[in-house]
Tab-separated table of C-alpha atoms in Angstrom:
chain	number	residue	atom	x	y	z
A	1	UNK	CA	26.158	-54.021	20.445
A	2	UNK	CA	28.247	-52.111	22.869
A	3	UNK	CA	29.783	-48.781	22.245
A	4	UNK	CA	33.238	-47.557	23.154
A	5	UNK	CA	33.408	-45.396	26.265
A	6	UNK	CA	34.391	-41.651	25.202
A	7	UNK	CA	33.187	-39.768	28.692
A	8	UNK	CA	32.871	-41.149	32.230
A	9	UNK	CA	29.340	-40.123	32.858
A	10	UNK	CA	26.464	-39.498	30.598
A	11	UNK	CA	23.354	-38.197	32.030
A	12	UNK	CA	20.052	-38.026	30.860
A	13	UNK	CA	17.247	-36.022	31.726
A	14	UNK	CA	15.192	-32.578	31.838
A	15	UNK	CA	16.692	-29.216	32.762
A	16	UNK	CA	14.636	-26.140	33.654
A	17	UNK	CA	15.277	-22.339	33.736
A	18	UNK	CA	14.743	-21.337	37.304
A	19	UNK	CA	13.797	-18.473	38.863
A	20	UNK	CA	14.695	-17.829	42.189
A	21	UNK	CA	13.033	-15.452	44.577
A	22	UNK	CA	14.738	-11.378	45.193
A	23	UNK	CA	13.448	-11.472	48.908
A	24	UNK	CA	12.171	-13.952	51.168
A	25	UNK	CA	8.313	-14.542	50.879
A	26	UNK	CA	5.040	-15.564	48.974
A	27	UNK	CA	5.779	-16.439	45.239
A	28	UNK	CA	2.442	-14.116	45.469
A	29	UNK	CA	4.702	-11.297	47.178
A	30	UNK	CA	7.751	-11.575	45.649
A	31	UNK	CA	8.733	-8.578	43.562
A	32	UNK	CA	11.593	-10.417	40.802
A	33	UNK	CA	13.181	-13.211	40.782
A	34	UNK	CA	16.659	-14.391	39.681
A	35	UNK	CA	17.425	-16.396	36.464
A	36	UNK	CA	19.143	-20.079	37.325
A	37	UNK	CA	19.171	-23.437	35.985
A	38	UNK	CA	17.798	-26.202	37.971
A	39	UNK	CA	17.573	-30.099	36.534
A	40	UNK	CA	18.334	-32.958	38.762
A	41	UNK	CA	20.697	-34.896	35.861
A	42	UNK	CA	22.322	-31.840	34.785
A	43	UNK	CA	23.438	-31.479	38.292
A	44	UNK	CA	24.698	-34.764	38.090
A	45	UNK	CA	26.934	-33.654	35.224
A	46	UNK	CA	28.122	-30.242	36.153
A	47	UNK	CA	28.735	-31.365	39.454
A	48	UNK	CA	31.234	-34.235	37.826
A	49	UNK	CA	32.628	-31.967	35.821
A	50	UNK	CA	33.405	-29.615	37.845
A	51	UNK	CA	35.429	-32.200	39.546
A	52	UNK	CA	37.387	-33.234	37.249
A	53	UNK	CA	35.476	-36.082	35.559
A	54	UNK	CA	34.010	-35.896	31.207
A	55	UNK	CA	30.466	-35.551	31.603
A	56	UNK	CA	28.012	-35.709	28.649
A	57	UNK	CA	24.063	-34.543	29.259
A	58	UNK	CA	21.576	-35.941	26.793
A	59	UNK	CA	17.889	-34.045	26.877
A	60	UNK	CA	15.838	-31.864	24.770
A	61	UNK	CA	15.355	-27.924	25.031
A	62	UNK	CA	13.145	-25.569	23.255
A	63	UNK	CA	14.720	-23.646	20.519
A	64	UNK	CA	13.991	-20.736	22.290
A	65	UNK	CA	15.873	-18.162	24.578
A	66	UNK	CA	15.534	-20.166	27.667
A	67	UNK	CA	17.482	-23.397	25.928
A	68	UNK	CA	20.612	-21.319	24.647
A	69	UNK	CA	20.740	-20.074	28.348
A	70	UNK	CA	20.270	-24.217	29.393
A	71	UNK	CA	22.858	-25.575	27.030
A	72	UNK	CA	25.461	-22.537	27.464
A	73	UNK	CA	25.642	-22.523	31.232
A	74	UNK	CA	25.744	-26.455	31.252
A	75	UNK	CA	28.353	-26.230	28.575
A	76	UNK	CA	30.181	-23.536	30.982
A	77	UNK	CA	30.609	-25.997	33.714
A	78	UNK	CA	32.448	-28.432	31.209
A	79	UNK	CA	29.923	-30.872	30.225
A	80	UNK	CA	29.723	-32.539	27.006
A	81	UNK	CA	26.191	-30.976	25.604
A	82	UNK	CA	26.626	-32.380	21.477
A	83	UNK	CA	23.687	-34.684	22.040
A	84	UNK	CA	21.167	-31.968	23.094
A	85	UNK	CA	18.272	-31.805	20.923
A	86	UNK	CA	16.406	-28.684	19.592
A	87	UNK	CA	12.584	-28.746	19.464
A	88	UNK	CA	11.104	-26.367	16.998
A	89	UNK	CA	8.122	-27.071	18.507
A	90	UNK	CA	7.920	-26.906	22.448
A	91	UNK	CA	9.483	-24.822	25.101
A	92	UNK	CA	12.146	-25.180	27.290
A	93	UNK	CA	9.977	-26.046	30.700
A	94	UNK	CA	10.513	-23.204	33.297
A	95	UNK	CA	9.789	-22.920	37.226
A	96	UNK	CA	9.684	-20.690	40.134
A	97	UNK	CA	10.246	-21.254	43.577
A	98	UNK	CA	10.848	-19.487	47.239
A	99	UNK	CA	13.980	-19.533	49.538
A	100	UNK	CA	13.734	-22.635	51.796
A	101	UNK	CA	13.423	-26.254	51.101
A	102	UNK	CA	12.344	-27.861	47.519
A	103	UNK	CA	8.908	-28.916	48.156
A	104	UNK	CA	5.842	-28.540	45.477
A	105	UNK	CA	2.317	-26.901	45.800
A	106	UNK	CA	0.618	-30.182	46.330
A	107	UNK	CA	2.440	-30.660	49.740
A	108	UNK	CA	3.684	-27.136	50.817
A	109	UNK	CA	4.136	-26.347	54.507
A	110	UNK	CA	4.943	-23.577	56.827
A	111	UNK	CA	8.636	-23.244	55.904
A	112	UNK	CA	9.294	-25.483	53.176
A	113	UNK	CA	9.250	-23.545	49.717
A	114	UNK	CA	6.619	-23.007	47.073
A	115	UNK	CA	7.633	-24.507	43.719
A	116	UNK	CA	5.807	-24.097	40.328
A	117	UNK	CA	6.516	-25.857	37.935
A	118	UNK	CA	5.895	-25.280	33.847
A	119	UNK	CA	6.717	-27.885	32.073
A	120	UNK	CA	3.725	-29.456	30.673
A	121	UNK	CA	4.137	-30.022	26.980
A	122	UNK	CA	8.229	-29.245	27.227
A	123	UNK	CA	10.277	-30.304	24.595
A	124	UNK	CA	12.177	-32.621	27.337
A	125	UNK	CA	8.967	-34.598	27.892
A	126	UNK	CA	9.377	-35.814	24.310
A	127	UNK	CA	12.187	-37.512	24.494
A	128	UNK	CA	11.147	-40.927	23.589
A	129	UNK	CA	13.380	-44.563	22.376
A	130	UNK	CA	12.863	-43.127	18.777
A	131	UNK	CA	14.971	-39.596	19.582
A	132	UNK	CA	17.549	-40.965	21.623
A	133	UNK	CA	20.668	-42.558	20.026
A	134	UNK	CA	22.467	-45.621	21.759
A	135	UNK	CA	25.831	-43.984	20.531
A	136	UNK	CA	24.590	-40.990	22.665
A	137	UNK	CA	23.446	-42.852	25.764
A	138	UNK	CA	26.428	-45.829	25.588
A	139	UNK	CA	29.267	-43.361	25.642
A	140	UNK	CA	30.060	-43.475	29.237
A	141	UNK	CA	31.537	-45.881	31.759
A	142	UNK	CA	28.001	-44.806	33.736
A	143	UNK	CA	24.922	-43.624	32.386
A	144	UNK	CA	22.695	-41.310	35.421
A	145	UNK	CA	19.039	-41.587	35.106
A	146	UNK	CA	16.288	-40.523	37.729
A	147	UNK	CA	12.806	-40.988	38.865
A	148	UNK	CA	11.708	-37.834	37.261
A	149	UNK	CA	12.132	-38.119	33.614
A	150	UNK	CA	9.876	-41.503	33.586
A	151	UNK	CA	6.802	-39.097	35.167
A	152	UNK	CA	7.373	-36.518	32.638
A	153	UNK	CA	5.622	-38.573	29.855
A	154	UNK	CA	4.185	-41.718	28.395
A	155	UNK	CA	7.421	-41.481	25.616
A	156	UNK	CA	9.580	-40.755	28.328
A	157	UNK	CA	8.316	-43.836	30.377
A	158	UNK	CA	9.450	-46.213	27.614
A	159	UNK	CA	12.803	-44.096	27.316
A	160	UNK	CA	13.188	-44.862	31.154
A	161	UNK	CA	12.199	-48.646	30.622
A	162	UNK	CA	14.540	-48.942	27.066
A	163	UNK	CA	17.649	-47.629	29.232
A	164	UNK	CA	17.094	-49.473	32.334
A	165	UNK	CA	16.614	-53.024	30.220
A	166	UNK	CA	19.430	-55.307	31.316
A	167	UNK	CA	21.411	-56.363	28.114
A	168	UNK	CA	25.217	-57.240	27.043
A	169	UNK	CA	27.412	-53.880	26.772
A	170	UNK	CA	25.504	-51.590	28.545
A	171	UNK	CA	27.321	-49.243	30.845
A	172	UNK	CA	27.044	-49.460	34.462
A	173	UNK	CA	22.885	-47.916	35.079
A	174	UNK	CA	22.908	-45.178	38.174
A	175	UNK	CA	19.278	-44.224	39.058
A	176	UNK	CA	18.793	-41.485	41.912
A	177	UNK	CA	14.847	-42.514	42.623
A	178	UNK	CA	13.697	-38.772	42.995
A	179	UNK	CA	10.509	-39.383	43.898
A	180	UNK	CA	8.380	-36.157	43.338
A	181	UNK	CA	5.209	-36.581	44.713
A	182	UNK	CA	3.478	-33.729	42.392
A	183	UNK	CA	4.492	-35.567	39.169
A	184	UNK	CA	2.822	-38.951	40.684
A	185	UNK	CA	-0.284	-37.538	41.256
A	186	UNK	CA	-3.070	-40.394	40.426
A	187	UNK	CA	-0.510	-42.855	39.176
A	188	UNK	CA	1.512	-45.416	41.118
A	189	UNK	CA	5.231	-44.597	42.187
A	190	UNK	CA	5.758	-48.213	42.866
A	191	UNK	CA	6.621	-47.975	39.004
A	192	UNK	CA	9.951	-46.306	40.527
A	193	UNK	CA	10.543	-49.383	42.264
A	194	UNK	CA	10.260	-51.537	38.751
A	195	UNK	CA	12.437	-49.273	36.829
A	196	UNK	CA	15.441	-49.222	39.640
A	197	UNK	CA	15.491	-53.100	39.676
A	198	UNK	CA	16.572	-53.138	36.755
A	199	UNK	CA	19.651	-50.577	37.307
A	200	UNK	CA	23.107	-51.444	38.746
A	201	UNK	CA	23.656	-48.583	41.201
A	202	UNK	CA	20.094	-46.786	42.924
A	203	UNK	CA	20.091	-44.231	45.278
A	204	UNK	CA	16.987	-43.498	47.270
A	205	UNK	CA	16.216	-41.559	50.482
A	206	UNK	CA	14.480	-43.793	53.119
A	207	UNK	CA	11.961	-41.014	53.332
A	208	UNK	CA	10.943	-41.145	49.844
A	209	UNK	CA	10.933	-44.914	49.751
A	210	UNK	CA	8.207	-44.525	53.027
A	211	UNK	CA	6.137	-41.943	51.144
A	212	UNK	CA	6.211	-43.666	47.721
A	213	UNK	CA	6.277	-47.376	48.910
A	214	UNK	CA	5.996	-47.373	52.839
A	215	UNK	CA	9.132	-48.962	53.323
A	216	UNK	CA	10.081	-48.278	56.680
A	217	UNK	CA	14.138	-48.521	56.894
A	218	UNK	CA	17.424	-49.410	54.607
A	219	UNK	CA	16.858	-52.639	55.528
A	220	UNK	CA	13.589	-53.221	54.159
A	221	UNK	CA	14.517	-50.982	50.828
A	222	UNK	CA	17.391	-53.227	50.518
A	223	UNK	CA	15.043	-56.522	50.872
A	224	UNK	CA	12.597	-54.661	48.216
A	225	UNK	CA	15.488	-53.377	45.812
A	226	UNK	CA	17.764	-56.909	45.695
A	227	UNK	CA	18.552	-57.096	42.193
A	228	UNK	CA	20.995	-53.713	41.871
A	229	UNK	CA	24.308	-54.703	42.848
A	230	UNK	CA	24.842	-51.655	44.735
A	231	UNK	CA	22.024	-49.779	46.686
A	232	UNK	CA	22.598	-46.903	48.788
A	233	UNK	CA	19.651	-45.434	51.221
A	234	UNK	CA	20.114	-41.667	52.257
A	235	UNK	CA	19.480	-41.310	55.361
A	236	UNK	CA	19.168	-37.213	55.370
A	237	UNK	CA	21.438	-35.085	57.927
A	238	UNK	CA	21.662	-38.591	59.920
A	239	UNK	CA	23.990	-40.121	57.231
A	240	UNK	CA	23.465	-42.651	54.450
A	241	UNK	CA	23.660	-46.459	54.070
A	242	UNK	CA	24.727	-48.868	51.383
A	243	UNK	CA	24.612	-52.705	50.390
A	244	UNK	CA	26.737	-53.567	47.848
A	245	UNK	CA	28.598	-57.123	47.860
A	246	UNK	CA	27.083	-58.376	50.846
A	247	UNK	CA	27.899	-55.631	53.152
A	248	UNK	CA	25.965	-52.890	54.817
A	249	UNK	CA	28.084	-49.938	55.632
A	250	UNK	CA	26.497	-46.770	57.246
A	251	UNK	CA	28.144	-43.411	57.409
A	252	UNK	CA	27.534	-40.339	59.312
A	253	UNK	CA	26.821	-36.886	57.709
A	254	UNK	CA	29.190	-34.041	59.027
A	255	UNK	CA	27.599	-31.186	60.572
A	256	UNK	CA	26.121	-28.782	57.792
A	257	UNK	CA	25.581	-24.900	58.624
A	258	UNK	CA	22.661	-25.463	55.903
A	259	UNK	CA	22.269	-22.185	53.555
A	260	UNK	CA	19.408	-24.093	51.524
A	261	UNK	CA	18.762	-28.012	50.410
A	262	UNK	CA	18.100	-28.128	47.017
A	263	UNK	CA	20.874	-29.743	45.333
A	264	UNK	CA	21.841	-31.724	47.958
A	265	UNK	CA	20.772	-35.508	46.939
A	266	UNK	CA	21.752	-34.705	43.109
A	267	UNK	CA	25.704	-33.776	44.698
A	268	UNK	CA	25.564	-36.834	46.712
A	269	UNK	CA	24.997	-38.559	44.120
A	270	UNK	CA	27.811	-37.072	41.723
A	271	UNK	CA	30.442	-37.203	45.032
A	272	UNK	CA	29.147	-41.284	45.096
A	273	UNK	CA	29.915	-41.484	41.011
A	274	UNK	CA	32.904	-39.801	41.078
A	275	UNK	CA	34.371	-41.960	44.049
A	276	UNK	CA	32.919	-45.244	42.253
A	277	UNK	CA	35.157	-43.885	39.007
A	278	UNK	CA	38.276	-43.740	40.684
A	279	UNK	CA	37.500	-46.977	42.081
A	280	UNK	CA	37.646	-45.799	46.249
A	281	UNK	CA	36.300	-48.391	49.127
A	282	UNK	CA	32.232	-47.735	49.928
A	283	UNK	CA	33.008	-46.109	52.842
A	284	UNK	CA	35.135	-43.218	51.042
A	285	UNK	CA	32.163	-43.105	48.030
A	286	UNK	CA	29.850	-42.287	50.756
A	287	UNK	CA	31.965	-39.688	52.511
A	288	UNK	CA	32.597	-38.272	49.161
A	289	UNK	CA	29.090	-37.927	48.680
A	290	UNK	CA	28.321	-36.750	51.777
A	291	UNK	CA	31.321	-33.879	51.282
A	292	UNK	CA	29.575	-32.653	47.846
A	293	UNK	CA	26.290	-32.644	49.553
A	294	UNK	CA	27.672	-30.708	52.292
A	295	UNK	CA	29.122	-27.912	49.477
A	296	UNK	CA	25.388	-27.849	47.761
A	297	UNK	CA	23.630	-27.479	51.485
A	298	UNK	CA	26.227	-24.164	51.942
A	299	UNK	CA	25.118	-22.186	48.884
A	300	UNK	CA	21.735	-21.030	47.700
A	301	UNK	CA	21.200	-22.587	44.470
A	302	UNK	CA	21.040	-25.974	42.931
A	303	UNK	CA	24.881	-26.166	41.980
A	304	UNK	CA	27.810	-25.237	44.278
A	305	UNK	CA	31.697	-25.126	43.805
A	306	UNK	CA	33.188	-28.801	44.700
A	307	UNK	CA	35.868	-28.847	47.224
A	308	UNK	CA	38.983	-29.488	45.184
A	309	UNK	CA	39.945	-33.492	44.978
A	310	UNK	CA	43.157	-33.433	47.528
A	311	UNK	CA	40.907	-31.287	49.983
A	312	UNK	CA	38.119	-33.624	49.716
A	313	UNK	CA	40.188	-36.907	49.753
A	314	UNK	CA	42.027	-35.976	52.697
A	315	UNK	CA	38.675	-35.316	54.364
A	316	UNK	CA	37.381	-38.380	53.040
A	317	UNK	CA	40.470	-39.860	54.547
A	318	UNK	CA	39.742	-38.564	58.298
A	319	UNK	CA	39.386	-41.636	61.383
A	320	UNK	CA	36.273	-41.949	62.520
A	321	UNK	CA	36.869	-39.438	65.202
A	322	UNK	CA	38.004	-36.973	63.522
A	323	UNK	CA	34.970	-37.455	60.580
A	324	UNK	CA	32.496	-37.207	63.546
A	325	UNK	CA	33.848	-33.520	64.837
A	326	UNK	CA	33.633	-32.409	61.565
A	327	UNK	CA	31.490	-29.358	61.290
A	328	UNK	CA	31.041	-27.324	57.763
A	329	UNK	CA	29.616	-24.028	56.666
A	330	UNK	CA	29.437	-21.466	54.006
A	331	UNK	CA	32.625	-20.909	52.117
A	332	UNK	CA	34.201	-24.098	53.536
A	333	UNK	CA	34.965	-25.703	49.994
A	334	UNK	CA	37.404	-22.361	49.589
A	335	UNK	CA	39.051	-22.837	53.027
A	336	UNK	CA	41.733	-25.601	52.508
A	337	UNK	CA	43.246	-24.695	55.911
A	338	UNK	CA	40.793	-26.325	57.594
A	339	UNK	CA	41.329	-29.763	56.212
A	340	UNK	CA	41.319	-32.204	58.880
A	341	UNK	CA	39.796	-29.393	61.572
């Protein structure tokens, strides 16, 4: 059965309140924290949104305080949130971190952030095929998963494997791999791998595919992933690198005056989409994504203003040359002038 279209991207998966840190520091030392919102698919959606694309997030919050604050601020940014599920029962899932990079408590370094997470028991990690309605997940010309909702639960696992089930009239299948090594812990990650054969689009970072499958390079990923039509390999501030219809095309990153990285690979992934929508050559989807990465590296939090669509597509639209002198900071998504600088 296939299902009209009605939005351009629906994307399912958990959200979580954040809490972000007053001062630098311990999460031990830290004083208060700031209230956010923090969910790699919701990202996805705002993100889109936010640049002019319909959006529609699918998930499950707590009816509680923390999911009116989810659905309203993801409703804010212009996404579609009719097919959000209350749970009477369990909470909205929560989590604190410090300033620096997203890492978790399992593999924290000097630097990198402290993240902890509480979502255990959330109401998102019962989504299961029984809750979720094809009409819901159908509705879009692309329907973004990711690696995380699969580890959330055993129900969400055969959500994840329902979805990504090749059949007639399903909509184009984006998974972002997201490989998070704290919700693998004592189970096998090469279950990503499974679950991302069977999409149409995957993104993946070649150093998640080394830690979770010891894949060394796009190359090999490619040679492991060969069944999605398109697979792109980010390649961090080095660039990224996709295979799609028998080519390989790599693209350099601009230069990023980097305020904080979380965010970045879930913008990527919405500047890809929203290039693939408007139907733009793989060199000009990876730019794109590289451009909404870029906007999410310059801002503290998960979700950053989007350089408007002319700015961005006459960046997009730079020669090589000019691409490579590109350098961008803070603020730059507000600073038209410098198109083309």
């Amino acid at each position: 059965m296939s299902v009209t279209p009605s939005v351009d991207v629906v994307a399912l998966g958990e959200s979580m309140v954040t809490f972000v840190p007053s001062r630098t520091g311990r999460l031990a030392d830290v004083p208060a924290f700031h209230r956010t919102i923090g969910g790699a698919e919701s990202n996805v959606a705002c993100t889109l949104a936010r640049t002019g694309h319909s959006a529609r997030w699918v998930s499950r919050v707590g009816s509680d305080g923390f999911g009116d604050h989810l659905v309203d601020t993801i409703a804010a940014a212009g996404v579609d949130v009719g097919a959000v599920q209350r749970d009477p029962h369990r909470p909205t899932g929560i989590y604190f971190r410090t300033a620096g990079e997203r890492a978790t408590t399992l593999d924290a370094v000097p630097g990198r952030a402290e993240v902890v997470y509480y979502r255990k028991g959330s109401a998102a990690s019962a989504l299961s095929p029984a809750l979720v309605q094809r009409r819901d997940v159908w509705a879009g010309r692309i329907l973004h998963l990711t690696g995380i909702t699969c580890a959330l639960s055993a129900t969400c696992k055969a959500l994840t494997r329902r979805l990504t089930h090749r059949e007639p009239g399903r909509p184009l299948v984006s998974f972002d791999v997201n490989h998070r090594p704290a919700l693998w812990h004592g189970a096998d990650p090469w279950l990503l791998a499974e679950i991302a054969r069977g999409c149409d689009l995957v993104f993946v970072g070649e150093d998640e595919a080394q830690a979770a499958w010891g894949l060394a390079d796009a190359d090999a990923i490619r040679a492991a992933l060969p069944e999605p039509a398109t697979v792109v390999v980010k390649q961090g501030a080095a660039g990224a690198t996709v295979f799609s219809g028998g080519e390989r095309i790599r693209v350099p990153a601009p230069a990023v005056d980097v305020v904080a990285h979380v965010g970045a690979g879930d913008a990527f992934a919405a500047g890809f989409l929203s290039a693939t929508l408007r139907g733009l050559p793989l060199r000009d989807r990876l730019r794109h994504g590289h451009l909404l990465a870029a906007a999410a590296l310059t801002v503290p939090g998960d979700l950053a203003p989007p350089p408007g669509r002319a700015h961005a597509d006459a960046l997009a639209a730079l020669d090589d040359t000019a691409w490579g002198r590109l350098r961008l900071g803070p603020g730059w998504t507000e600073r038209a002038q410098e198109v083309g600088r």
